[in-house]
PDB file of C-alpha atoms and ligand atoms in Angstrom:
ATOM      1  CA  UNK A  62       0.000   0.000   0.000  1.00 47.00           C
ATOM      2  CA  UNK A  63       1.369   3.461  -0.870  1.00 49.00           C
ATOM      3  CA  UNK A  64       0.850   6.577   1.277  1.00 56.00           C
ATOM      4  CA  UNK A  65      -1.337   9.168  -0.430  1.00 66.00           C
ATOM      5  CA  UNK A  66       0.369  12.471  -1.224  1.00 67.00           C
ATOM      6  CA  UNK A  67      -0.858  15.866  -0.075  1.00 66.00           C
ATOM      7  CA  UNK A  68      -2.357  18.061  -2.788  1.00 63.00           C
ATOM      8  CA  UNK A  69       0.135  20.001  -4.879  1.00 58.00           C
ATOM      9  CA  UNK A  70      -0.148  23.384  -6.605  1.00 56.00           C
ATOM     10  CA  UNK A  71      -2.435  26.226  -5.643  1.00 60.00           C
ATOM     11  CA  UNK A  72      -5.969  25.364  -4.542  1.00 59.00           C
ATOM     12  CA  UNK A  73      -6.479  28.522  -2.501  1.00 69.00           C
ATOM     13  CA  UNK A  74      -9.961  29.637  -1.464  1.00 75.00           C
ATOM     14  CA  UNK A  75     -10.696  33.112  -2.811  1.00 88.00           C
ATOM     15  CA  UNK A  76     -10.518  35.451   0.193  1.00 96.00           C
ATOM     16  CA  UNK A  77     -10.152  39.226   0.500  1.00 97.00           C
ATOM     17  CA  UNK A  78      -9.253  40.476   3.976  1.00 98.00           C
ATOM     18  CA  UNK A  79      -7.999  43.864   2.781  1.00 97.00           C
ATOM     19  CA  UNK A  80      -8.387  46.445   5.568  1.00 97.00           C
ATOM     20  CA  UNK A  81      -8.854  43.726   8.215  1.00 98.00           C
ATOM     21  CA  UNK A  82      -6.587  42.924  11.162  1.00 98.00           C
ATOM     22  CA  UNK A  83      -6.087  39.264  12.051  1.00 98.00           C
ATOM     23  CA  UNK A  84      -4.493  37.960  15.248  1.00 98.00           C
ATOM     24  CA  UNK A  85      -2.964  34.478  15.224  1.00 98.00           C
ATOM     25  CA  UNK A  86      -1.585  32.912  18.419  1.00 98.00           C
ATOM     26  CA  UNK A  87       1.265  30.432  18.245  1.00 98.00           C
ATOM     27  CA  UNK A  88       2.263  32.082  14.963  1.00 98.00           C
ATOM     28  CA  UNK A  89       6.001  31.387  15.227  1.00 97.00           C
ATOM     29  CA  UNK A  90       5.738  27.860  13.884  1.00 95.00           C
ATOM     30  CA  UNK A  91       3.643  24.986  12.600  1.00 96.00           C
ATOM     31  CA  UNK A  92      -0.046  25.598  11.918  1.00 97.00           C
ATOM     32  CA  UNK A  93      -0.008  29.139  13.344  1.00 98.00           C
ATOM     33  CA  UNK A  94       2.715  30.247  10.953  1.00 97.00           C
ATOM     34  CA  UNK A  95       0.818  28.769   8.007  1.00 97.00           C
ATOM     35  CA  UNK A  96      -2.368  30.580   9.139  1.00 98.00           C
ATOM     36  CA  UNK A  97      -0.539  33.892   9.575  1.00 97.00           C
ATOM     37  CA  UNK A  98       0.920  33.629   6.070  1.00 97.00           C
ATOM     38  CA  UNK A  99      -2.413  32.590   4.546  1.00 97.00           C
ATOM     39  CA  UNK A 100      -4.317  35.485   6.135  1.00 97.00           C
ATOM     40  CA  UNK A 101      -1.583  37.944   5.162  1.00 97.00           C
ATOM     41  CA  UNK A 102      -1.761  36.629   1.597  1.00 96.00           C
ATOM     42  CA  UNK A 103      -5.493  37.440   1.705  1.00 97.00           C
ATOM     43  CA  UNK A 104      -4.618  41.059   2.482  1.00 96.00           C
ATOM     44  CA  UNK A 105      -4.990  41.140   6.276  1.00 97.00           C
ATOM     45  CA  UNK A 106      -2.597  42.962   8.560  1.00 97.00           C
ATOM     46  CA  UNK A 107      -1.521  40.112  10.831  1.00 97.00           C
ATOM     47  CA  UNK A 108      -0.715  40.425  14.527  1.00 97.00           C
ATOM     48  CA  UNK A 109       1.485  37.374  15.082  1.00 97.00           C
ATOM     49  CA  UNK A 110       1.580  36.360  18.762  1.00 98.00           C
ATOM     50  CA  UNK A 111       3.949  33.807  20.292  1.00 98.00           C
ATOM     51  CA  UNK A 112       6.364  33.368  23.200  1.00 98.00           C
ATOM     52  CA  UNK A 113       9.066  32.330  20.684  1.00 98.00           C
ATOM     53  CA  UNK A 114      10.730  35.655  19.809  1.00 97.00           C
ATOM     54  CA  UNK A 115      13.155  34.119  17.316  1.00 97.00           C
ATOM     55  CA  UNK A 116      10.434  32.343  15.345  1.00 96.00           C
ATOM     56  CA  UNK A 117       8.313  35.494  15.267  1.00 96.00           C
ATOM     57  CA  UNK A 118      11.259  37.595  14.106  1.00 94.00           C
ATOM     58  CA  UNK A 119      11.869  35.207  11.210  1.00 93.00           C
ATOM     59  CA  UNK A 120       8.209  35.517  10.226  1.00 93.00           C
ATOM     60  CA  UNK A 121       8.052  39.311  10.504  1.00 90.00           C
ATOM     61  CA  UNK A 122      11.302  39.668   8.547  1.00 90.00           C
ATOM     62  CA  UNK A 123       9.867  37.974   5.454  1.00 86.00           C
ATOM     63  CA  UNK A 124      10.639  39.748   2.243  1.00 77.00           C
ATOM     64  CA  UNK A 125       8.582  39.682  -0.939  1.00 88.00           C
ATOM     65  CA  UNK A 126       4.886  40.509  -1.326  1.00 88.00           C
ATOM     66  CA  UNK A 127       4.075  39.858   2.358  1.00 89.00           C
ATOM     67  CA  UNK A 128       6.842  42.116   3.709  1.00 87.00           C
ATOM     68  CA  UNK A 129       5.478  44.510   6.319  1.00 88.00           C
ATOM     69  CA  UNK A 130       2.103  42.762   6.688  1.00 94.00           C
ATOM     70  CA  UNK A 131       3.104  40.709   9.748  1.00 95.00           C
ATOM     71  CA  UNK A 132       3.594  42.404  13.088  1.00 95.00           C
ATOM     72  CA  UNK A 133       5.377  40.357  15.792  1.00 96.00           C
ATOM     73  CA  UNK A 134       4.040  40.462  19.373  1.00 97.00           C
ATOM     74  CA  UNK A 135       6.154  38.418  21.776  1.00 98.00           C
ATOM     75  CA  UNK A 136       3.863  37.252  24.538  1.00 98.00           C
ATOM     76  CA  UNK A 137       3.512  34.268  26.854  1.00 98.00           C
ATOM     77  CA  UNK A 138      -0.202  33.497  26.887  1.00 98.00           C
ATOM     78  CA  UNK A 139      -0.074  32.439  30.535  1.00 98.00           C
ATOM     79  CA  UNK A 140      -0.117  36.216  31.097  1.00 98.00           C
ATOM     80  CA  UNK A 141      -3.868  36.297  30.720  1.00 98.00           C
ATOM     81  CA  UNK A 142      -4.340  40.045  31.164  1.00 98.00           C
ATOM     82  CA  UNK A 143      -1.813  40.709  28.384  1.00 98.00           C
ATOM     83  CA  UNK A 144      -3.574  38.121  26.192  1.00 98.00           C
ATOM     84  CA  UNK A 145      -6.884  39.944  26.576  1.00 98.00           C
ATOM     85  CA  UNK A 146      -5.273  43.301  25.799  1.00 98.00           C
ATOM     86  CA  UNK A 147      -3.433  42.141  22.666  1.00 98.00           C
ATOM     87  CA  UNK A 148      -6.722  41.035  21.077  1.00 98.00           C
ATOM     88  CA  UNK A 149      -8.332  44.478  21.193  1.00 98.00           C
ATOM     89  CA  UNK A 150      -9.206  45.867  17.772  1.00 98.00           C
ATOM     90  CA  UNK A 151      -8.866  42.633  15.784  1.00 98.00           C
ATOM     91  CA  UNK A 152     -11.370  41.565  13.124  1.00 98.00           C
ATOM     92  CA  UNK A 153     -10.222  37.944  12.854  1.00 98.00           C
ATOM     93  CA  UNK A 154      -8.936  35.902  15.808  1.00 99.00           C
ATOM     94  CA  UNK A 155      -7.272  32.527  15.353  1.00 99.00           C
ATOM     95  CA  UNK A 156      -6.733  30.750  18.687  1.00 99.00           C
ATOM     96  CA  UNK A 157      -3.981  28.329  17.777  1.00 98.00           C
ATOM     97  CA  UNK A 158      -1.187  28.198  20.390  1.00 98.00           C
ATOM     98  CA  UNK A 159      -0.904  24.809  22.035  1.00 97.00           C
ATOM     99  CA  UNK A 160       1.326  22.456  23.993  1.00 96.00           C
ATOM    100  CA  UNK A 161       1.280  18.728  24.587  1.00 95.00           C
ATOM    101  CA  UNK A 162       2.480  16.283  27.238  1.00 95.00           C
ATOM    102  CA  UNK A 163       1.963  12.538  26.863  1.00 94.00           C
ATOM    103  CA  UNK A 164       1.786  10.784  30.287  1.00 96.00           C
ATOM    104  CA  UNK A 165      -0.594   8.444  32.088  1.00 97.00           C
ATOM    105  CA  UNK A 166      -2.989  10.328  34.396  1.00 98.00           C
ATOM    106  CA  UNK A 167      -1.375   8.985  37.583  1.00 98.00           C
ATOM    107  CA  UNK A 168       2.019  10.354  36.453  1.00 98.00           C
ATOM    108  CA  UNK A 169       0.744  13.614  34.889  1.00 98.00           C
ATOM    109  CA  UNK A 170       2.267  16.604  36.756  1.00 98.00           C
ATOM    110  CA  UNK A 171      -0.620  18.733  38.105  1.00 98.00           C
ATOM    111  CA  UNK A 172       1.251  21.964  37.344  1.00 98.00           C
ATOM    112  CA  UNK A 173       1.564  20.970  33.667  1.00 98.00           C
ATOM    113  CA  UNK A 174      -2.159  20.123  33.571  1.00 98.00           C
ATOM    114  CA  UNK A 175      -2.828  23.625  34.878  1.00 98.00           C
ATOM    115  CA  UNK A 176      -0.535  25.274  32.289  1.00 98.00           C
ATOM    116  CA  UNK A 177      -2.089  23.335  29.381  1.00 98.00           C
ATOM    117  CA  UNK A 178      -5.575  24.432  30.455  1.00 98.00           C
ATOM    118  CA  UNK A 179      -4.377  28.028  30.880  1.00 99.00           C
ATOM    119  CA  UNK A 180      -2.736  28.305  27.440  1.00 99.00           C
ATOM    120  CA  UNK A 181      -5.273  26.265  25.474  1.00 98.00           C
ATOM    121  CA  UNK A 182      -8.590  27.196  27.116  1.00 99.00           C
ATOM    122  CA  UNK A 183      -8.364  30.153  29.469  1.00 99.00           C
ATOM    123  CA  UNK A 184      -6.185  32.268  27.150  1.00 99.00           C
ATOM    124  CA  UNK A 185      -8.576  31.723  24.193  1.00 99.00           C
ATOM    125  CA  UNK A 186     -11.432  32.881  26.464  1.00 99.00           C
ATOM    126  CA  UNK A 187      -9.488  36.012  27.375  1.00 99.00           C
ATOM    127  CA  UNK A 188      -8.500  36.684  23.739  1.00 99.00           C
ATOM    128  CA  UNK A 189     -12.128  36.335  22.633  1.00 99.00           C
ATOM    129  CA  UNK A 190     -13.153  38.612  25.481  1.00 99.00           C
ATOM    130  CA  UNK A 191     -10.648  41.195  24.311  1.00 98.00           C
ATOM    131  CA  UNK A 192     -11.644  40.924  20.641  1.00 99.00           C
ATOM    132  CA  UNK A 193     -15.450  40.942  20.861  1.00 99.00           C
ATOM    133  CA  UNK A 194     -16.150  44.619  21.695  1.00 98.00           C
ATOM    134  CA  UNK A 195     -14.551  45.792  18.423  1.00 98.00           C
ATOM    135  CA  UNK A 196     -16.162  42.980  16.421  1.00 98.00           C
ATOM    136  CA  UNK A 197     -19.606  43.715  17.915  1.00 98.00           C
ATOM    137  CA  UNK A 198     -19.104  47.437  17.318  1.00 98.00           C
ATOM    138  CA  UNK A 199     -18.627  46.946  13.587  1.00 98.00           C
ATOM    139  CA  UNK A 200     -21.071  44.040  13.206  1.00 98.00           C
ATOM    140  CA  UNK A 201     -18.470  41.624  11.783  1.00 98.00           C
ATOM    141  CA  UNK A 202     -15.904  39.248  13.175  1.00 98.00           C
ATOM    142  CA  UNK A 203     -14.430  35.802  12.657  1.00 98.00           C
ATOM    143  CA  UNK A 204     -13.181  33.577  15.482  1.00 98.00           C
ATOM    144  CA  UNK A 205     -11.469  30.342  14.509  1.00 99.00           C
ATOM    145  CA  UNK A 206     -10.305  27.980  17.225  1.00 99.00           C
ATOM    146  CA  UNK A 207      -7.732  25.406  16.243  1.00 98.00           C
ATOM    147  CA  UNK A 208      -9.088  22.415  18.103  1.00 98.00           C
ATOM    148  CA  UNK A 209      -8.215  18.847  17.127  1.00 98.00           C
ATOM    149  CA  UNK A 210      -9.676  15.413  16.657  1.00 97.00           C
ATOM    150  CA  UNK A 211      -8.948  15.427  20.384  1.00 98.00           C
ATOM    151  CA  UNK A 212     -11.719  18.013  20.792  1.00 98.00           C
ATOM    152  CA  UNK A 213     -14.102  15.219  19.728  1.00 98.00           C
ATOM    153  CA  UNK A 214     -12.312  12.003  20.721  1.00 97.00           C
ATOM    154  CA  UNK A 215      -9.948  11.052  23.542  1.00 97.00           C
ATOM    155  CA  UNK A 216      -6.627   9.247  23.291  1.00 95.00           C
ATOM    156  CA  UNK A 217      -4.853   7.585  26.198  1.00 96.00           C
ATOM    157  CA  UNK A 218      -2.120   9.568  28.008  1.00 96.00           C
ATOM    158  CA  UNK A 219      -3.343  13.020  26.831  1.00 97.00           C
ATOM    159  CA  UNK A 220      -5.644  14.027  29.698  1.00 98.00           C
ATOM    160  CA  UNK A 221      -4.805  17.738  29.783  1.00 98.00           C
ATOM    161  CA  UNK A 222      -4.794  18.205  26.002  1.00 98.00           C
ATOM    162  CA  UNK A 223      -8.073  16.314  25.490  1.00 98.00           C
ATOM    163  CA  UNK A 224      -9.713  18.185  28.380  1.00 98.00           C
ATOM    164  CA  UNK A 225      -8.541  21.560  27.025  1.00 99.00           C
ATOM    165  CA  UNK A 226      -9.715  20.821  23.472  1.00 98.00           C
ATOM    166  CA  UNK A 227     -13.121  19.546  24.618  1.00 98.00           C
ATOM    167  CA  UNK A 228     -13.427  22.758  26.647  1.00 99.00           C
ATOM    168  CA  UNK A 229     -12.445  24.859  23.635  1.00 99.00           C
ATOM    169  CA  UNK A 230     -15.260  23.241  21.624  1.00 99.00           C
ATOM    170  CA  UNK A 231     -17.735  24.353  24.307  1.00 99.00           C
ATOM    171  CA  UNK A 232     -16.309  27.870  24.435  1.00 99.00           C
ATOM    172  CA  UNK A 233     -16.476  28.138  20.647  1.00 99.00           C
ATOM    173  CA  UNK A 234     -20.148  27.078  20.509  1.00 99.00           C
ATOM    174  CA  UNK A 235     -21.131  29.493  23.288  1.00 99.00           C
ATOM    175  CA  UNK A 236     -19.376  32.402  21.530  1.00 99.00           C
ATOM    176  CA  UNK A 237     -21.189  31.417  18.306  1.00 99.00           C
ATOM    177  CA  UNK A 238     -24.572  31.775  20.024  1.00 99.00           C
ATOM    178  CA  UNK A 239     -23.704  35.128  21.608  1.00 99.00           C
ATOM    179  CA  UNK A 240     -21.929  36.478  18.515  1.00 98.00           C
ATOM    180  CA  UNK A 241     -24.527  35.610  15.867  1.00 98.00           C
ATOM    181  CA  UNK A 242     -26.704  38.724  16.346  1.00 98.00           C
ATOM    182  CA  UNK A 243     -23.526  40.823  15.958  1.00 98.00           C
ATOM    183  CA  UNK A 244     -22.241  39.263  12.721  1.00 98.00           C
ATOM    184  CA  UNK A 245     -19.543  37.294  14.539  1.00 98.00           C
ATOM    185  CA  UNK A 246     -19.004  33.615  13.746  1.00 99.00           C
ATOM    186  CA  UNK A 247     -17.056  31.192  15.933  1.00 99.00           C
ATOM    187  CA  UNK A 248     -15.930  27.772  14.756  1.00 99.00           C
ATOM    188  CA  UNK A 249     -13.365  25.081  15.434  1.00 99.00           C
ATOM    189  CA  UNK A 250     -11.011  23.431  12.963  1.00 99.00           C
ATOM    190  CA  UNK A 251     -10.178  19.869  13.960  1.00 98.00           C
ATOM    191  CA  UNK A 252      -7.150  18.317  12.319  1.00 98.00           C
ATOM    192  CA  UNK A 253      -5.740  14.860  12.908  1.00 96.00           C
ATOM    193  CA  UNK A 254      -1.935  14.711  13.109  1.00 94.00           C
ATOM    194  CA  UNK A 255      -0.289  17.620  11.286  1.00 94.00           C
ATOM    195  CA  UNK A 256       3.350  17.656  10.195  1.00 90.00           C
ATOM    196  CA  UNK A 257       4.618  20.182  12.812  1.00 91.00           C
ATOM    197  CA  UNK A 258       7.177  20.378  15.645  1.00 85.00           C
ATOM    198  CA  UNK A 259       4.412  19.617  18.188  1.00 83.00           C
ATOM    199  CA  UNK A 260       4.007  16.168  16.629  1.00 88.00           C
ATOM    200  CA  UNK A 261       7.724  15.554  16.092  1.00 85.00           C
ATOM    201  CA  UNK A 262       8.386  16.379  19.755  1.00 84.00           C
ATOM    202  CA  UNK A 263       5.879  13.804  21.050  1.00 87.00           C
ATOM    203  CA  UNK A 264       7.227  10.800  19.154  1.00 90.00           C
ATOM    204  CA  UNK A 265       9.718   9.846  21.895  1.00 89.00           C
ATOM    205  CA  UNK A 266       7.064  10.252  24.612  1.00 88.00           C
ATOM    206  CA  UNK A 267       4.552   8.190  22.629  1.00 90.00           C
ATOM    207  CA  UNK A 268       7.146   5.434  22.118  1.00 92.00           C
ATOM    208  CA  UNK A 269       7.807   5.304  25.855  1.00 91.00           C
ATOM    209  CA  UNK A 270       4.116   5.432  26.860  1.00 90.00           C
ATOM    210  CA  UNK A 271       3.117   2.707  24.354  1.00 92.00           C
ATOM    211  CA  UNK A 272       6.278   0.621  24.874  1.00 94.00           C
ATOM    212  CA  UNK A 273       7.266   0.542  21.170  1.00 94.00           C
ATOM    213  CA  UNK A 274      10.299   1.839  19.217  1.00 93.00           C
ATOM    214  CA  UNK A 275      10.113   5.437  17.927  1.00 91.00           C
ATOM    215  CA  UNK A 276      10.116   4.393  14.252  1.00 90.00           C
ATOM    216  CA  UNK A 277       6.784   2.561  14.755  1.00 93.00           C
ATOM    217  CA  UNK A 278       4.986   5.528  16.374  1.00 93.00           C
ATOM    218  CA  UNK A 279       3.755   7.271  13.195  1.00 91.00           C
ATOM    219  CA  UNK A 280       2.202   4.194  11.603  1.00 90.00           C
ATOM    220  CA  UNK A 281       1.059   2.330  14.731  1.00 92.00           C
ATOM    221  CA  UNK A 282      -0.054   5.199  16.984  1.00 91.00           C
ATOM    222  CA  UNK A 283      -0.526   8.457  15.067  1.00 92.00           C
ATOM    223  CA  UNK A 284      -2.076   7.057  11.894  1.00 94.00           C
ATOM    224  CA  UNK A 285      -3.766   4.047  13.462  1.00 92.00           C
ATOM    225  CA  UNK A 286      -7.278   5.540  13.327  1.00 90.00           C
ATOM    226  CA  UNK A 287      -6.884   7.624  10.170  1.00 93.00           C
ATOM    227  CA  UNK A 288      -8.322   6.098   6.982  1.00 95.00           C
ATOM    228  CA  UNK A 289      -6.043   8.386   4.921  1.00 95.00           C
ATOM    229  CA  UNK A 290      -2.572   7.195   5.858  1.00 93.00           C
ATOM    230  CA  UNK A 291      -0.551  10.415   5.872  1.00 92.00           C
ATOM    231  CA  UNK A 292       0.036  13.414   8.128  1.00 93.00           C
ATOM    232  CA  UNK A 293      -1.842  16.553   7.066  1.00 95.00           C
ATOM    233  CA  UNK A 294       0.213  19.629   6.117  1.00 95.00           C
ATOM    234  CA  UNK A 295      -0.083  22.970   8.023  1.00 97.00           C
ATOM    235  CA  UNK A 296      -1.092  24.734   4.783  1.00 97.00           C
ATOM    236  CA  UNK A 297      -4.133  22.457   4.429  1.00 97.00           C
ATOM    237  CA  UNK A 298      -5.281  23.501   7.905  1.00 98.00           C
ATOM    238  CA  UNK A 299      -4.678  27.185   7.046  1.00 98.00           C
ATOM    239  CA  UNK A 300      -6.905  26.777   3.985  1.00 98.00           C
ATOM    240  CA  UNK A 301      -9.778  25.595   6.193  1.00 98.00           C
ATOM    241  CA  UNK A 302      -9.236  28.682   8.367  1.00 98.00           C
ATOM    242  CA  UNK A 303      -9.334  30.860   5.230  1.00 98.00           C
ATOM    243  CA  UNK A 304     -12.655  29.278   4.208  1.00 98.00           C
ATOM    244  CA  UNK A 305     -14.185  30.080   7.617  1.00 98.00           C
ATOM    245  CA  UNK A 306     -13.068  33.725   7.320  1.00 98.00           C
ATOM    246  CA  UNK A 307     -14.714  34.266   3.933  1.00 97.00           C
ATOM    247  CA  UNK A 308     -18.207  35.487   3.019  1.00 96.00           C
ATOM    248  CA  UNK A 309     -19.139  31.992   1.791  1.00 96.00           C
ATOM    249  CA  UNK A 310     -18.982  30.804   5.437  1.00 98.00           C
ATOM    250  CA  UNK A 311     -21.183  33.493   7.005  1.00 97.00           C
ATOM    251  CA  UNK A 312     -23.848  30.864   7.886  1.00 98.00           C
ATOM    252  CA  UNK A 313     -21.263  28.460   9.286  1.00 98.00           C
ATOM    253  CA  UNK A 314     -21.036  29.010  13.040  1.00 98.00           C
ATOM    254  CA  UNK A 315     -20.911  27.000  16.241  1.00 98.00           C
ATOM    255  CA  UNK A 316     -19.554  23.995  14.421  1.00 98.00           C
ATOM    256  CA  UNK A 317     -16.368  22.024  13.888  1.00 98.00           C
ATOM    257  CA  UNK A 318     -14.668  21.593  10.536  1.00 98.00           C
ATOM    258  CA  UNK A 319     -13.058  18.192  10.860  1.00 98.00           C
ATOM    259  CA  UNK A 320      -9.921  17.437   8.824  1.00 98.00           C
ATOM    260  CA  UNK A 321      -9.147  13.980  10.141  1.00 97.00           C
ATOM    261  CA  UNK A 322      -8.691  11.650   7.179  1.00 96.00           C
ATOM    262  CA  UNK A 323     -11.710   9.659   8.346  1.00 97.00           C
ATOM    263  CA  UNK A 324     -10.587   9.134  11.980  1.00 95.00           C
ATOM    264  CA  UNK A 325     -13.991  10.047  13.511  1.00 95.00           C
ATOM    265  CA  UNK A 326     -15.860   7.999  10.901  1.00 95.00           C
ATOM    266  CA  UNK A 327     -15.068   4.935  13.061  1.00 88.00           C
TER     267      UNK A 327
HETATM  268  N1  NAD B 880       0.319  19.115  15.040  1.00 62.21           N
HETATM  269  C1  NAD B 880      -0.783  18.397  15.147  1.00 62.21           C
HETATM  270  O1  NAD B 880      -0.804  17.210  14.815  1.00 62.21           O
HETATM  271  C2  NAD B 880      -2.053  19.005  15.612  1.00 62.21           C
HETATM  272  C3  NAD B 880      -3.238  18.284  15.428  1.00 62.21           C
HETATM  273  C4  NAD B 880      -4.434  18.843  15.866  1.00 62.21           C
HETATM  274  C5  NAD B 880      -4.447  20.071  16.457  1.00 62.21           C
HETATM  275  N2  NAD B 880      -3.274  20.746  16.640  1.00 62.21           N
HETATM  276  C6  NAD B 880      -3.336  22.037  17.299  1.00 62.21           C
HETATM  277  O2  NAD B 880      -2.810  23.033  16.467  1.00 62.21           O
HETATM  278  C7  NAD B 880      -2.263  24.076  17.251  1.00 62.21           C
HETATM  279  C8  NAD B 880      -0.853  24.381  16.768  1.00 62.21           C
HETATM  280  O3  NAD B 880      -0.075  23.231  16.903  1.00 62.21           O
HETATM  281  P1  NAD B 880       1.288  22.987  16.093  1.00 62.21           P
HETATM  282  O4  NAD B 880       1.296  21.542  15.775  1.00 62.21           O
HETATM  283  O5  NAD B 880       1.433  23.981  15.018  1.00 62.21           O
HETATM  284  O6  NAD B 880       2.314  23.208  17.275  1.00 62.21           O
HETATM  285  P2  NAD B 880       3.765  23.904  17.305  1.00 62.21           P
HETATM  286  O7  NAD B 880       4.412  23.396  18.537  1.00 62.21           O
HETATM  287  O8  NAD B 880       4.430  23.737  16.002  1.00 62.21           O
HETATM  288  O9  NAD B 880       3.357  25.426  17.474  1.00 62.21           O
HETATM  289  C9  NAD B 880       2.706  25.884  18.634  1.00 62.21           C
HETATM  290  C10 NAD B 880       3.116  27.315  18.866  1.00 62.21           C
HETATM  291  O10 NAD B 880       2.483  27.773  20.067  1.00 62.21           O
HETATM  292  C11 NAD B 880       3.431  28.539  20.784  1.00 62.21           C
HETATM  293  N3  NAD B 880       3.107  28.533  22.208  1.00 62.21           N
HETATM  294  C12 NAD B 880       3.053  27.487  23.042  1.00 62.21           C
HETATM  295  N4  NAD B 880       2.800  27.890  24.295  1.00 62.21           N
HETATM  296  C13 NAD B 880       2.689  29.246  24.257  1.00 62.21           C
HETATM  297  C14 NAD B 880       2.466  30.251  25.235  1.00 62.21           C
HETATM  298  N5  NAD B 880       2.329  29.953  26.533  1.00 62.21           N
HETATM  299  N6  NAD B 880       2.419  31.527  24.830  1.00 62.21           N
HETATM  300  C15 NAD B 880       2.611  31.867  23.535  1.00 62.21           C
HETATM  301  N7  NAD B 880       2.847  30.957  22.563  1.00 62.21           N
HETATM  302  C16 NAD B 880       2.889  29.662  22.918  1.00 62.21           C
HETATM  303  C17 NAD B 880       4.773  27.838  20.533  1.00 62.21           C
HETATM  304  O11 NAD B 880       5.866  28.692  20.804  1.00 62.21           O
HETATM  305  C18 NAD B 880       4.644  27.453  19.065  1.00 62.21           C
HETATM  306  O12 NAD B 880       5.159  28.438  18.194  1.00 62.21           O
HETATM  307  C19 NAD B 880      -2.330  23.601  18.705  1.00 62.21           C
HETATM  308  O13 NAD B 880      -3.442  24.171  19.354  1.00 62.21           O
HETATM  309  C20 NAD B 880      -2.495  22.125  18.565  1.00 62.21           C
HETATM  310  O14 NAD B 880      -3.162  21.568  19.652  1.00 62.21           O
HETATM  311  C21 NAD B 880      -2.072  20.255  16.217  1.00 62.21           C
END
């Protein structure tokens, strides 16, 4: 059996965000970087937020057509007051920053559980809280929460991550109900395993937790439940975000756009 290839060439959704400001958290790498670039390519002025100053600098220093469209904001999202403030005045908010720790519940450090919930659930709440007054004032806004298959399904050894993502799904739906009369949509995007540093970093942990060699982790753990046997690329996730920001998605709210290669079809 051969692994299917990701799509090649340009299949970009038509999207014009000229005059709009978009904030993307976790923009220094992986999915966040791809989202920041995609929204900038659509004409948005992008506020790129991350705690990784070096990664943000590399993004903001891009030359070519996107030069000057990405503004770096170095921020650790555990500073919740700062998170709320940085979101003020944005038209599009992409809650993307995330962390992972793979450990059985009885060995999971409580302080890490707390940090995961803070970065991946409480900070999105505060960012939404900071963004809504401007969105409501102008009668338009787009909130996209990068959830996961783990917002809909659990996996062993990921208690904090699964709890945070399930919580994010609930937050997103509640914001959709409150935002609808103000022209604000709120949705989740739910990828299976994406080719990013977050996944590469967990391979050793997964091998240890499952008691198998690292080279068997991708096929036997990560892709076990996916009918399409490949990792998804960050740009494919960014394209789903672009779709949700466009006028064609104005009726799409309070839902989850699942990009899981058939995982949840089981
Ligand atoms: N990679 C996957 O397979 C996958 C699958 C489903 C969902 N997701 C979700 O996508 C999102 C992005 O994941 P990724 O794979 O691109 O990860 P990544 O590790 O490549 O990027 C995450 C970014 O978040 C930033 N970040 C982490 N903690 C932060 C904090 N306290 N303050 C500010 N920035 C912080 C990191 O510096 C990093 O740049 C996450 O929410 C993740 O849960 C990823």
